[in-house]
Tab-separated table of C-alpha atoms in Angstrom:
chain	number	residue	atom	x	y	z
A	1	UNK	CA	66.829	-19.723	6.898
A	2	UNK	CA	64.166	-21.103	4.612
A	3	UNK	CA	61.217	-22.042	6.784
A	4	UNK	CA	61.366	-18.716	7.834
A	5	UNK	CA	61.496	-18.296	3.956
A	6	UNK	CA	57.920	-19.726	3.064
A	7	UNK	CA	56.283	-18.283	6.366
A	8	UNK	CA	57.342	-15.026	4.700
A	9	UNK	CA	55.620	-15.712	1.825
A	10	UNK	CA	52.410	-16.968	3.168
A	11	UNK	CA	51.968	-14.142	5.197
A	12	UNK	CA	52.543	-11.459	1.412
A	13	UNK	CA	50.912	-13.809	0.081
A	14	UNK	CA	47.295	-13.869	2.533
A	15	UNK	CA	48.274	-10.152	2.770
A	16	UNK	CA	48.261	-9.640	-0.914
A	17	UNK	CA	44.341	-11.829	-0.862
A	18	UNK	CA	43.528	-9.418	1.141
A	19	UNK	CA	44.037	-6.788	0.800
A	20	UNK	CA	42.814	-7.663	-2.440
A	21	UNK	CA	39.745	-8.899	-1.563
A	22	UNK	CA	39.009	-5.522	0.238
A	23	UNK	CA	39.997	-3.880	-2.411
A	24	UNK	CA	36.729	-6.060	-4.691
A	25	UNK	CA	34.348	-5.789	-1.182
A	26	UNK	CA	34.629	-1.968	-0.988
A	27	UNK	CA	33.825	-1.470	-5.100
A	28	UNK	CA	31.577	-3.439	-4.464
A	29	UNK	CA	29.144	-2.019	-1.603
A	30	UNK	CA	29.999	1.339	-3.539
A	31	UNK	CA	28.708	-0.327	-6.405
A	32	UNK	CA	25.233	-1.209	-4.396
A	33	UNK	CA	25.371	2.273	-3.011
A	34	UNK	CA	25.340	3.528	-6.411
A	35	UNK	CA	22.730	1.790	-7.306
A	36	UNK	CA	20.556	1.610	-4.134
A	37	UNK	CA	20.475	6.077	-5.119
A	38	UNK	CA	20.438	5.693	-9.176
A	39	UNK	CA	17.062	3.841	-8.321
A	40	UNK	CA	15.877	6.926	-5.861
A	41	UNK	CA	16.430	9.406	-8.590
A	42	UNK	CA	15.030	6.494	-11.753
A	43	UNK	CA	11.857	6.629	-9.573
A	44	UNK	CA	11.211	9.962	-8.452
A	45	UNK	CA	11.656	11.188	-12.272
A	46	UNK	CA	8.338	8.800	-13.088
A	47	UNK	CA	6.567	10.819	-10.613
A	48	UNK	CA	6.941	8.229	-7.519
A	49	UNK	CA	8.205	10.550	-4.307
A	50	UNK	CA	10.794	8.687	-2.912
A	51	UNK	CA	12.431	9.729	1.031
A	52	UNK	CA	14.598	8.897	3.757
A	53	UNK	CA	17.160	10.298	6.154
A	54	UNK	CA	19.762	7.816	5.625
A	55	UNK	CA	21.696	5.367	3.463
A	56	UNK	CA	24.166	3.729	4.725
A	57	UNK	CA	26.503	0.698	3.599
A	58	UNK	CA	28.164	-1.526	5.245
A	59	UNK	CA	28.462	-5.828	6.490
A	60	UNK	CA	32.505	-6.580	5.555
A	61	UNK	CA	33.987	-9.272	4.810
A	62	UNK	CA	31.718	-11.466	4.335
A	63	UNK	CA	27.792	-9.543	3.094
A	64	UNK	CA	27.031	-6.398	1.886
A	65	UNK	CA	23.554	-5.239	4.299
A	66	UNK	CA	22.405	-2.093	2.322
A	67	UNK	CA	20.436	-0.013	5.629
A	68	UNK	CA	17.637	2.841	4.544
A	69	UNK	CA	16.775	4.670	7.442
A	70	UNK	CA	12.854	5.550	7.444
A	71	UNK	CA	11.737	5.045	3.880
A	72	UNK	CA	8.931	6.636	2.730
A	73	UNK	CA	7.263	5.926	-1.076
A	74	UNK	CA	4.726	6.834	-2.148
A	75	UNK	CA	2.817	6.754	-6.095
A	76	UNK	CA	-1.027	6.473	-7.474
A	77	UNK	CA	-2.559	5.904	-3.938
A	78	UNK	CA	-0.713	3.550	-2.091
A	79	UNK	CA	1.941	5.105	0.165
A	80	UNK	CA	4.668	2.863	2.496
A	81	UNK	CA	6.569	4.607	5.430
A	82	UNK	CA	8.894	1.778	7.515
A	83	UNK	CA	11.072	2.301	10.054
A	84	UNK	CA	14.233	1.107	8.724
A	85	UNK	CA	14.761	-1.107	6.103
A	86	UNK	CA	17.842	-3.245	5.643
A	87	UNK	CA	18.503	-6.017	1.888
A	88	UNK	CA	21.606	-8.362	2.506
A	89	UNK	CA	22.779	-10.328	0.580
A	90	UNK	CA	26.553	-12.096	0.434
A	91	UNK	CA	29.253	-10.211	-1.984
A	92	UNK	CA	29.793	-13.508	-3.912
A	93	UNK	CA	26.335	-13.935	-5.039
A	94	UNK	CA	23.811	-10.647	-5.363
A	95	UNK	CA	20.958	-13.159	-6.615
A	96	UNK	CA	18.929	-13.410	-3.539
A	97	UNK	CA	18.755	-10.222	-0.914
A	98	UNK	CA	17.958	-11.038	2.779
A	99	UNK	CA	15.070	-8.802	3.279
A	100	UNK	CA	14.526	-7.502	6.928
A	101	UNK	CA	12.107	-4.924	7.480
A	102	UNK	CA	12.546	-3.750	11.656
A	103	UNK	CA	10.287	-2.119	13.425
A	104	UNK	CA	7.023	-0.344	13.068
A	105	UNK	CA	5.440	-0.331	9.054
A	106	UNK	CA	2.604	1.363	7.273
A	107	UNK	CA	0.955	0.827	4.342
A	108	UNK	CA	-1.727	3.002	3.180
A	109	UNK	CA	-4.046	2.917	-0.117
A	110	UNK	CA	-6.602	5.480	-1.066
A	111	UNK	CA	-9.272	4.955	-3.488
A	112	UNK	CA	-11.558	8.111	-4.907
A	113	UNK	CA	-14.350	8.501	-3.126
A	114	UNK	CA	-13.632	6.091	-0.644
A	115	UNK	CA	-11.498	6.341	2.712
A	116	UNK	CA	-7.809	4.916	3.298
A	117	UNK	CA	-7.437	1.414	3.978
A	118	UNK	CA	-4.582	1.809	6.667
A	119	UNK	CA	-2.751	-1.049	7.496
A	120	UNK	CA	0.055	-1.129	10.033
A	121	UNK	CA	2.835	-3.378	10.991
A	122	UNK	CA	4.018	-3.469	14.367
A	123	UNK	CA	5.597	-6.383	14.590
A	124	UNK	CA	7.690	-5.627	11.539
A	125	UNK	CA	8.662	-8.137	9.481
A	126	UNK	CA	11.448	-10.590	6.578
A	127	UNK	CA	12.257	-11.828	3.774
A	128	UNK	CA	13.554	-12.653	0.383
A	129	UNK	CA	14.234	-11.090	-3.477
A	130	UNK	CA	14.936	-13.387	-6.381
A	131	UNK	CA	17.337	-12.163	-8.781
A	132	UNK	CA	17.862	-14.034	-12.045
A	133	UNK	CA	22.068	-13.263	-12.874
A	134	UNK	CA	21.286	-9.625	-15.301
A	135	UNK	CA	19.107	-7.843	-12.178
A	136	UNK	CA	15.924	-8.548	-13.181
A	137	UNK	CA	13.144	-9.362	-9.675
A	138	UNK	CA	11.495	-12.545	-10.332
A	139	UNK	CA	10.047	-13.454	-6.946
A	140	UNK	CA	9.037	-10.693	-3.924
A	141	UNK	CA	8.136	-12.749	-0.528
A	142	UNK	CA	7.625	-10.634	2.740
A	143	UNK	CA	6.138	-11.952	5.727
A	144	UNK	CA	5.011	-9.412	8.506
A	145	UNK	CA	3.317	-9.977	12.012
A	146	UNK	CA	1.843	-8.568	14.523
A	147	UNK	CA	-0.613	-6.603	12.242
A	148	UNK	CA	-3.771	-3.925	13.023
A	149	UNK	CA	-5.545	-2.610	10.187
A	150	UNK	CA	-7.441	1.513	10.556
A	151	UNK	CA	-5.856	0.612	13.331
A	152	UNK	CA	-7.343	4.960	13.393
A	153	UNK	CA	-10.630	3.409	12.716
A	154	UNK	CA	-11.938	0.382	13.986
A	155	UNK	CA	-8.581	-1.736	13.881
A	156	UNK	CA	-8.849	-5.224	13.355
A	157	UNK	CA	-6.118	-6.563	14.660
A	158	UNK	CA	-4.059	-9.349	12.500
A	159	UNK	CA	-1.045	-12.508	13.250
A	160	UNK	CA	0.579	-13.028	10.506
A	161	UNK	CA	0.244	-11.083	7.473
A	162	UNK	CA	2.286	-13.138	4.040
A	163	UNK	CA	3.191	-11.555	0.481
A	164	UNK	CA	4.934	-13.454	-2.906
A	165	UNK	CA	5.126	-12.102	-6.107
A	166	UNK	CA	6.694	-13.587	-8.741
A	167	UNK	CA	7.224	-13.163	-12.311
A	168	UNK	CA	8.767	-15.131	-15.353
A	169	UNK	CA	12.930	-14.245	-16.846
A	170	UNK	CA	10.840	-13.488	-19.682
A	171	UNK	CA	8.319	-11.474	-20.726
A	172	UNK	CA	5.326	-13.277	-21.906
A	173	UNK	CA	4.509	-14.031	-25.624
A	174	UNK	CA	0.678	-13.073	-25.383
A	175	UNK	CA	-2.458	-13.219	-22.866
A	176	UNK	CA	-2.420	-16.992	-22.723
A	177	UNK	CA	0.688	-16.808	-20.748
A	178	UNK	CA	0.503	-15.663	-16.871
A	179	UNK	CA	3.495	-11.972	-16.018
A	180	UNK	CA	2.526	-12.052	-12.744
A	181	UNK	CA	1.743	-13.891	-9.798
A	182	UNK	CA	0.691	-12.800	-6.584
A	183	UNK	CA	-0.433	-14.493	-3.594
A	184	UNK	CA	-1.614	-13.654	0.125
A	185	UNK	CA	-2.559	-15.441	3.701
A	186	UNK	CA	-3.417	-13.967	5.954
A	187	UNK	CA	-3.552	-15.861	9.609
A	188	UNK	CA	-5.224	-14.311	13.124
A	189	UNK	CA	-7.300	-12.241	12.067
A	190	UNK	CA	-9.701	-10.750	14.471
A	191	UNK	CA	-12.741	-8.911	13.665
A	192	UNK	CA	-14.130	-5.412	15.327
A	193	UNK	CA	-17.307	-5.765	17.833
A	194	UNK	CA	-19.666	-3.930	15.636
A	195	UNK	CA	-19.685	-6.786	12.884
A	196	UNK	CA	-22.652	-8.999	13.789
A	197	UNK	CA	-20.798	-11.820	16.435
A	198	UNK	CA	-22.467	-15.147	14.880
A	199	UNK	CA	-19.993	-16.081	12.602
A	200	UNK	CA	-17.618	-15.785	15.591
A	201	UNK	CA	-14.819	-12.418	15.896
A	202	UNK	CA	-11.767	-15.015	14.640
A	203	UNK	CA	-10.838	-15.410	11.228
A	204	UNK	CA	-8.289	-18.107	11.166
A	205	UNK	CA	-7.268	-17.730	7.888
A	206	UNK	CA	-8.093	-15.946	4.412
A	207	UNK	CA	-5.849	-17.249	1.335
A	208	UNK	CA	-6.276	-15.575	-2.044
A	209	UNK	CA	-3.353	-16.617	-5.288
A	210	UNK	CA	-3.906	-15.309	-8.756
A	211	UNK	CA	-1.968	-14.204	-11.716
A	212	UNK	CA	-2.644	-11.541	-14.374
A	213	UNK	CA	-2.089	-12.358	-17.521
A	214	UNK	CA	0.036	-11.095	-19.925
A	215	UNK	CA	2.360	-8.245	-19.750
A	216	UNK	CA	0.813	-6.474	-16.249
A	217	UNK	CA	-0.533	-2.928	-16.909
A	218	UNK	CA	0.439	0.407	-15.049
A	219	UNK	CA	-2.670	1.465	-12.871
A	220	UNK	CA	-3.368	4.013	-14.431
A	221	UNK	CA	-6.972	4.180	-17.832
A	222	UNK	CA	-4.671	4.227	-20.978
A	223	UNK	CA	-2.443	0.621	-19.590
A	224	UNK	CA	-6.006	-1.201	-18.119
A	225	UNK	CA	-7.688	-0.765	-21.333
A	226	UNK	CA	-5.540	-1.568	-23.267
A	227	UNK	CA	-4.494	-4.517	-21.382
A	228	UNK	CA	-8.062	-5.687	-21.333
A	229	UNK	CA	-9.305	-4.564	-25.036
A	230	UNK	CA	-6.404	-7.077	-25.781
A	231	UNK	CA	-8.336	-10.279	-23.942
A	232	UNK	CA	-5.978	-9.498	-19.948
A	233	UNK	CA	-7.278	-11.390	-17.577
A	234	UNK	CA	-7.035	-11.958	-13.842
A	235	UNK	CA	-6.736	-15.764	-13.243
A	236	UNK	CA	-8.374	-16.751	-9.078
A	237	UNK	CA	-6.646	-19.164	-8.736
A	238	UNK	CA	-7.880	-19.636	-4.876
A	239	UNK	CA	-10.149	-17.820	-2.633
A	240	UNK	CA	-10.602	-19.628	1.311
A	241	UNK	CA	-11.826	-18.293	4.211
A	242	UNK	CA	-12.340	-20.224	7.079
A	243	UNK	CA	-14.547	-18.089	9.854
A	244	UNK	CA	-16.288	-20.006	12.572
A	245	UNK	CA	-18.076	-22.472	10.808
A	246	UNK	CA	-17.907	-20.625	7.566
A	247	UNK	CA	-15.420	-22.244	4.945
A	248	UNK	CA	-15.110	-20.348	1.269
A	249	UNK	CA	-13.374	-22.130	-1.694
A	250	UNK	CA	-13.607	-19.138	-4.718
A	251	UNK	CA	-11.399	-19.401	-8.197
A	252	UNK	CA	-12.644	-18.304	-11.285
A	253	UNK	CA	-12.086	-15.533	-14.382
A	254	UNK	CA	-11.935	-11.579	-13.509
A	255	UNK	CA	-11.588	-8.889	-16.186
A	256	UNK	CA	-12.790	-5.473	-16.619
A	257	UNK	CA	-15.487	-3.791	-18.462
A	258	UNK	CA	-15.418	-1.338	-21.166
A	259	UNK	CA	-15.632	1.136	-18.538
A	260	UNK	CA	-12.584	-0.163	-16.383
A	261	UNK	CA	-15.139	-1.735	-13.499
A	262	UNK	CA	-14.703	-5.399	-12.952
A	263	UNK	CA	-16.222	-8.439	-13.807
A	264	UNK	CA	-15.947	-11.559	-12.687
A	265	UNK	CA	-16.855	-15.086	-13.375
A	266	UNK	CA	-16.386	-18.099	-10.629
A	267	UNK	CA	-17.218	-21.191	-9.150
A	268	UNK	CA	-17.449	-21.078	-5.010
A	269	UNK	CA	-17.685	-23.688	-2.703
A	270	UNK	CA	-19.084	-22.755	0.513
A	271	UNK	CA	-19.764	-24.834	3.584
A	272	UNK	CA	-21.273	-23.213	6.662
A	273	UNK	CA	-23.865	-20.749	4.305
A	274	UNK	CA	-27.051	-21.501	7.457
A	275	UNK	CA	-24.666	-18.898	9.786
A	276	UNK	CA	-24.025	-16.403	7.432
A	277	UNK	CA	-27.890	-16.638	5.807
A	278	UNK	CA	-27.933	-15.737	9.873
A	279	UNK	CA	-26.279	-13.280	10.424
A	280	UNK	CA	-27.856	-11.673	7.527
A	281	UNK	CA	-30.647	-11.076	9.490
A	282	UNK	CA	-31.189	-7.889	10.015
A	283	UNK	CA	-29.622	-6.486	6.967
A	284	UNK	CA	-31.863	-8.218	4.561
A	285	UNK	CA	-35.896	-7.665	4.958
A	286	UNK	CA	-36.727	-11.201	6.003
A	287	UNK	CA	-38.899	-12.449	3.136
A	288	UNK	CA	-35.642	-12.165	1.106
A	289	UNK	CA	-33.374	-13.960	2.932
A	290	UNK	CA	-36.134	-17.199	3.600
A	291	UNK	CA	-36.834	-16.733	-0.474
A	292	UNK	CA	-32.299	-16.873	0.001
A	293	UNK	CA	-32.193	-19.666	2.409
A	294	UNK	CA	-34.278	-22.437	-0.051
A	295	UNK	CA	-32.876	-21.504	-2.893
A	296	UNK	CA	-29.170	-22.478	-1.423
A	297	UNK	CA	-30.954	-25.311	0.612
A	298	UNK	CA	-31.972	-25.859	-2.884
A	299	UNK	CA	-28.854	-26.145	-5.026
A	300	UNK	CA	-26.374	-27.218	-1.846
A	301	UNK	CA	-25.645	-31.323	-1.932
A	302	UNK	CA	-23.932	-33.093	1.317
A	303	UNK	CA	-19.970	-33.568	0.162
A	304	UNK	CA	-20.433	-36.967	1.846
A	305	UNK	CA	-23.650	-38.935	2.965
A	306	UNK	CA	-25.115	-37.456	6.289
A	307	UNK	CA	-22.545	-34.720	5.585
A	308	UNK	CA	-22.374	-31.405	6.443
A	309	UNK	CA	-24.571	-29.453	3.211
A	310	UNK	CA	-21.947	-28.106	0.363
A	311	UNK	CA	-23.273	-25.165	-2.050
A	312	UNK	CA	-21.866	-24.461	-5.556
A	313	UNK	CA	-22.872	-21.999	-7.452
A	314	UNK	CA	-22.297	-19.757	-9.516
A	315	UNK	CA	-20.345	-16.481	-8.328
A	316	UNK	CA	-20.560	-13.462	-10.665
A	317	UNK	CA	-19.580	-9.189	-10.316
A	318	UNK	CA	-21.083	-7.170	-12.860
A	319	UNK	CA	-22.937	-4.055	-12.919
A	320	UNK	CA	-21.650	-3.121	-10.050
A	321	UNK	CA	-23.554	-5.716	-8.135
A	322	UNK	CA	-21.403	-9.018	-6.427
A	323	UNK	CA	-23.966	-12.331	-7.514
A	324	UNK	CA	-24.354	-15.863	-5.744
A	325	UNK	CA	-26.260	-17.450	-8.604
A	326	UNK	CA	-29.350	-15.177	-8.397
A	327	UNK	CA	-29.227	-13.530	-6.158
A	328	UNK	CA	-27.768	-10.129	-5.410
A	329	UNK	CA	-25.466	-10.171	-3.074
A	330	UNK	CA	-24.195	-7.366	-2.502
A	331	UNK	CA	-23.554	-3.479	-4.873
A	332	UNK	CA	-19.705	-2.345	-5.045
A	333	UNK	CA	-17.773	1.086	-5.025
A	334	UNK	CA	-16.683	2.364	-8.831
A	335	UNK	CA	-13.593	1.880	-8.887
A	336	UNK	CA	-11.647	5.196	-10.158
A	337	UNK	CA	-8.190	4.701	-11.382
């Protein structure tokens, strides 16, 4: 009799615990659903277009999984459309949220007086969001695969694209501290046939890491102007490009001039620059190319005795033009905010 009573007590305790956990999980799931819907309404109130075809919260008992069907977001020249977005975390730890983006994802960037830029990730992607205990996002990481840039114009296949953005838990005290750090790595880029093929059509890797110094501004003239006047800059920590014989590494500082146009003071280290000059035949006049070849050869130094020449030169952006040392490489279109 005593054994039966003990067993019954244990079963009752387990039933109570399961019931209590179930209620707690349901409350947590409802809180997540309310939070997502509140965020959507907040973005709509701020002028962002946010649409979807349904929100579900599942995952009982060991996770909370929120899924948005056909998410669609558009704001300030940026538009994203996805097949599905799934965010999942254990109910007892909301500081790391796993992201799953199954199916095709499409990103469109629109700049005034310029053709739109489209990026389609046919293979979807995965990632995560890290939050503080107070719910502030401090890191976002997304990995996409099987992409095509400009799919409706000159398709450029990209095997993989990894994006990461981080921000401190506390706002930066001034423009000497980073308010936002970003990195992007593209690998396995196949260039279209229309591109001159002297460098090859495979870009093995393109990498950029940068820090926005100070509190990041909104992408609108008033906010950008105030940020720039107060000393806001972007520190380009690394820009690397591996494209056939061309190996480029660059770092420096970017800023905005009084007209909110980009300006930059950078240092570039270039290997394989002779192949670049060969690729520019037909773009510049023969005399210009001969002058550039002479100047760059004079500036280049072998990294080691008998090694490949390495060109270390200043790169500047000013007055909507790109310069490599004294040589004007390209005119740049105006940026319209």
